[in-house]
PDB file of C-alpha atoms in Angstrom:
ATOM      1  CA  MET F  27       6.169 -16.807  -1.413  1.00  0.00           C
ATOM      2  CA  LEU F  28       9.328 -18.849  -1.298  1.00  0.00           C
ATOM      3  CA  GLY F  29      10.149 -18.489   2.354  1.00  0.00           C
ATOM      4  CA  GLN F  30       9.313 -16.810   5.599  1.00  0.00           C
ATOM      5  CA  VAL F  31      11.914 -15.834   8.166  1.00  0.00           C
ATOM      6  CA  GLU F  32      11.502 -15.637  11.928  1.00  0.00           C
ATOM      7  CA  GLY F  33      12.859 -12.227  12.870  1.00  0.00           C
ATOM      8  CA  CYS F  34      13.170  -9.058  10.855  1.00  0.00           C
ATOM      9  CA  GLY F  35      16.868  -8.272  10.756  1.00  0.00           C
ATOM     10  CA  VAL F  36      19.362  -8.478   7.924  1.00  0.00           C
ATOM     11  CA  ALA F  37      21.153 -11.316   9.732  1.00  0.00           C
ATOM     12  CA  ASP F  38      17.893 -13.305   9.949  1.00  0.00           C
ATOM     13  CA  VAL F  39      17.295 -13.083   6.210  1.00  0.00           C
ATOM     14  CA  LEU F  40      20.919 -13.851   5.377  1.00  0.00           C
ATOM     15  CA  ALA F  41      20.869 -16.865   7.705  1.00  0.00           C
ATOM     16  CA  TRP F  42      17.801 -18.200   5.905  1.00  0.00           C
ATOM     17  CA  LEU F  43      19.397 -17.625   2.504  1.00  0.00           C
ATOM     18  CA  ALA F  44      22.486 -19.516   3.684  1.00  0.00           C
ATOM     19  CA  THR F  45      20.320 -22.616   4.176  1.00  0.00           C
ATOM     20  CA  THR F  46      19.478 -22.667   0.457  1.00  0.00           C
ATOM     21  CA  SER F  47      21.680 -23.956  -2.346  1.00  0.00           C
ATOM     22  CA  LEU F  48      23.977 -21.622  -4.248  1.00  0.00           C
ATOM     23  CA  THR F  49      22.456 -22.821  -7.538  1.00  0.00           C
ATOM     24  CA  TRP F  50      18.993 -21.845  -6.335  1.00  0.00           C
ATOM     25  CA  ARG F  51      20.166 -18.422  -5.129  1.00  0.00           C
ATOM     26  CA  LYS F  52      21.876 -17.722  -8.461  1.00  0.00           C
ATOM     27  CA  SER F  53      18.701 -18.623 -10.358  1.00  0.00           C
ATOM     28  CA  ILE F  54      16.701 -15.859  -8.635  1.00  0.00           C
ATOM     29  CA  THR F  55      16.467 -12.790 -10.864  1.00  0.00           C
ATOM     30  CA  HIS F  56      13.739 -10.724  -9.172  1.00  0.00           C
ATOM     31  CA  VAL F  57      12.528 -10.308  -5.606  1.00  0.00           C
ATOM     32  CA  ALA F  58       9.342  -8.532  -4.477  1.00  0.00           C
ATOM     33  CA  ILE F  59       9.419  -7.245  -0.910  1.00  0.00           C
ATOM     34  CA  ASP F  60       7.486  -4.883   1.317  1.00  0.00           C
ATOM     35  CA  VAL F  61       8.734  -1.341   1.909  1.00  0.00           C
ATOM     36  CA  SER F  62      11.579  -2.157   4.278  1.00  0.00           C
ATOM     37  CA  ALA F  63      15.145  -0.899   4.208  1.00  0.00           C
ATOM     38  CA  THR F  64      16.137  -3.967   6.234  1.00  0.00           C
ATOM     39  CA  TYR F  65      14.801  -6.440   3.677  1.00  0.00           C
ATOM     40  CA  ARG F  66      16.297  -4.443   0.810  1.00  0.00           C
ATOM     41  CA  ALA F  67      19.713  -4.468   2.509  1.00  0.00           C
ATOM     42  CA  ALA F  68      19.453  -8.220   3.097  1.00  0.00           C
ATOM     43  CA  ILE F  69      18.539  -8.906  -0.527  1.00  0.00           C
ATOM     44  CA  ARG F  70      21.291  -6.592  -1.811  1.00  0.00           C
ATOM     45  CA  THR F  71      23.815  -8.453   0.349  1.00  0.00           C
ATOM     46  CA  GLY F  72      22.583 -12.024  -0.057  1.00  0.00           C
ATOM     47  CA  LEU F  73      21.367 -11.832  -3.662  1.00  0.00           C
ATOM     48  CA  PRO F  74      23.341  -8.961  -5.215  1.00  0.00           C
ATOM     49  CA  HIS F  75      22.493  -9.951  -8.803  1.00  0.00           C
ATOM     50  CA  THR F  76      18.707  -9.669  -8.328  1.00  0.00           C
ATOM     51  CA  ARG F  77      16.356  -6.821  -9.135  1.00  0.00           C
ATOM     52  CA  VAL F  78      14.286  -5.671  -6.174  1.00  0.00           C
ATOM     53  CA  ALA F  79      10.684  -4.515  -6.550  1.00  0.00           C
ATOM     54  CA  VAL F  80       8.164  -3.411  -3.981  1.00  0.00           C
ATOM     55  CA  GLY F  81       4.937  -5.386  -3.988  1.00  0.00           C
ATOM     56  CA  HIS F  82       1.850  -3.652  -5.456  1.00  0.00           C
ATOM     57  CA  PHE F  83      -0.078  -3.986  -2.197  1.00  0.00           C
ATOM     58  CA  HIS F  84       2.653  -2.174  -0.278  1.00  0.00           C
ATOM     59  CA  VAL F  85       2.886   0.677  -2.798  1.00  0.00           C
ATOM     60  CA  VAL F  86      -0.881   1.249  -2.617  1.00  0.00           C
ATOM     61  CA  GLN F  87      -0.816   0.986   1.182  1.00  0.00           C
ATOM     62  CA  LEU F  88       1.954   3.602   1.415  1.00  0.00           C
ATOM     63  CA  ALA F  89       0.151   5.941  -1.001  1.00  0.00           C
ATOM     64  CA  ASN F  90      -3.046   5.649   1.051  1.00  0.00           C
ATOM     65  CA  LYS F  91      -1.156   6.445   4.265  1.00  0.00           C
ATOM     66  CA  MET F  92       0.386   9.548   2.677  1.00  0.00           C
ATOM     67  CA  LEU F  93      -2.999  10.740   1.378  1.00  0.00           C
ATOM     68  CA  TRP F  94      -4.583  10.126   4.775  1.00  0.00           C
ATOM     69  CA  ALA F  95      -1.873  12.184   6.499  1.00  0.00           C
ATOM     70  CA  ALA F  96      -2.228  15.023   3.970  1.00  0.00           C
ATOM     71  CA  ARG F  97      -6.023  15.020   4.354  1.00  0.00           C
ATOM     72  CA  ARG F  98      -5.771  15.145   8.158  1.00  0.00           C
ATOM     73  CA  ARG F  99      -3.213  17.954   8.033  1.00  0.00           C
ATOM     74  CA  THR F 100      -5.255  19.973   5.523  1.00  0.00           C
ATOM     75  CA  THR F 101      -8.487  19.477   7.476  1.00  0.00           C
ATOM     76  CA  ALA F 102      -6.798  20.692  10.650  1.00  0.00           C
ATOM     77  CA  GLU F 103      -5.240  23.708   8.905  1.00  0.00           C
ATOM     78  CA  VAL F 104      -8.361  24.768   6.999  1.00  0.00           C
ATOM     79  CA  GLY F 105     -11.063  23.816   9.469  1.00  0.00           C
ATOM     80  CA  GLY F 106      -9.101  24.281  12.675  1.00  0.00           C
ATOM     81  CA  ARG F 107     -10.230  20.880  13.908  1.00  0.00           C
ATOM     82  CA  ARG F 108     -10.235  17.164  13.227  1.00  0.00           C
ATOM     83  CA  GLY F 109     -12.459  15.870  10.482  1.00  0.00           C
ATOM     84  CA  ARG F 110     -15.853  14.487  11.432  1.00  0.00           C
ATOM     85  CA  ALA F 111     -17.611  11.391  10.157  1.00  0.00           C
ATOM     86  CA  THR F 112     -20.219  13.638   8.522  1.00  0.00           C
ATOM     87  CA  ASP F 113     -17.651  15.587   6.477  1.00  0.00           C
ATOM     88  CA  PRO F 114     -18.094  14.952   2.729  1.00  0.00           C
ATOM     89  CA  LYS F 115     -14.350  14.555   2.237  1.00  0.00           C
ATOM     90  CA  ARG F 116     -14.229  11.772   4.799  1.00  0.00           C
ATOM     91  CA  SER F 117     -16.898   9.765   2.999  1.00  0.00           C
ATOM     92  CA  ALA F 118     -15.143  10.463  -0.323  1.00  0.00           C
ATOM     93  CA  ARG F 119     -11.905   9.115   1.141  1.00  0.00           C
ATOM     94  CA  ARG F 120     -13.621   5.942   2.319  1.00  0.00           C
ATOM     95  CA  ARG F 121     -15.120   5.495  -1.128  1.00  0.00           C
ATOM     96  CA  LEU F 122     -11.753   5.993  -2.825  1.00  0.00           C
ATOM     97  CA  LEU F 123     -10.202   3.297  -0.645  1.00  0.00           C
ATOM     98  CA  ARG F 124     -12.763   0.710  -1.702  1.00  0.00           C
ATOM     99  CA  SER F 125     -12.229  -1.390  -4.785  1.00  0.00           C
ATOM    100  CA  ARG F 126     -14.538  -0.914  -7.777  1.00  0.00           C
ATOM    101  CA  GLU F 127     -16.125  -4.297  -7.128  1.00  0.00           C
ATOM    102  CA  ASP F 128     -17.222  -3.148  -3.658  1.00  0.00           C
ATOM    103  CA  LEU F 129     -18.988  -0.026  -4.914  1.00  0.00           C
ATOM    104  CA  THR F 130     -22.527   0.087  -6.226  1.00  0.00           C
ATOM    105  CA  ASP F 131     -22.965   1.630  -9.657  1.00  0.00           C
ATOM    106  CA  GLU F 132     -24.506   4.690  -7.992  1.00  0.00           C
ATOM    107  CA  GLN F 133     -21.557   5.111  -5.582  1.00  0.00           C
ATOM    108  CA  PHE F 134     -19.069   4.772  -8.405  1.00  0.00           C
ATOM    109  CA  ALA F 135     -20.944   7.248 -10.636  1.00  0.00           C
ATOM    110  CA  THR F 136     -21.161   9.797  -7.798  1.00  0.00           C
ATOM    111  CA  MET F 137     -17.438   9.493  -7.091  1.00  0.00           C
ATOM    112  CA  TRP F 138     -16.423   9.545 -10.746  1.00  0.00           C
ATOM    113  CA  ASN F 139     -18.618  12.519 -11.651  1.00  0.00           C
ATOM    114  CA  ALA F 140     -17.406  14.551  -8.661  1.00  0.00           C
ATOM    115  CA  LEU F 141     -13.782  13.885  -9.597  1.00  0.00           C
ATOM    116  CA  GLY F 142     -14.456  14.809 -13.208  1.00  0.00           C
ATOM    117  CA  GLU F 143     -15.934  18.137 -12.158  1.00  0.00           C
ATOM    118  CA  GLY F 144     -12.951  18.946  -9.958  1.00  0.00           C
ATOM    119  CA  GLN F 145     -15.087  18.996  -6.806  1.00  0.00           C
ATOM    120  CA  SER F 146     -12.957  16.734  -4.650  1.00  0.00           C
ATOM    121  CA  GLY F 147     -11.004  18.852  -2.225  1.00  0.00           C
ATOM    122  CA  SER F 148     -12.271  22.171  -3.621  1.00  0.00           C
ATOM    123  CA  ARG F 149     -14.265  23.168  -0.511  1.00  0.00           C
ATOM    124  CA  PRO F 150     -12.983  23.625   3.057  1.00  0.00           C
ATOM    125  CA  CYS F 151     -14.244  21.189   5.696  1.00  0.00           C
TER     126      CYS F 151
END
């Protein structure tokens, strides 16, 4: 991280960039940001020659939010209710959100084998 700005507007980011040297700004070729139209607009304005990428963490976080919303919607449509902690799909979701290092070999094998057999999501809640 090269800098942190107080505030979250385009003007805040541009004001911070203005405090840096032109040589330094021209040397920046790539910028990784979170998923924010505001930050993208600020970078496009203040550093127009750079390539903008979204950080890996933020891409995974957004994908997880979309899957969570789809799972909730599907559970409500199919089951006519909210999911319960005892629902197999809920525990499968929790397992999928954990990193491999945080799973026991048995948990990983159970998850992997179920996915390989096409069982995830094949039964209503």
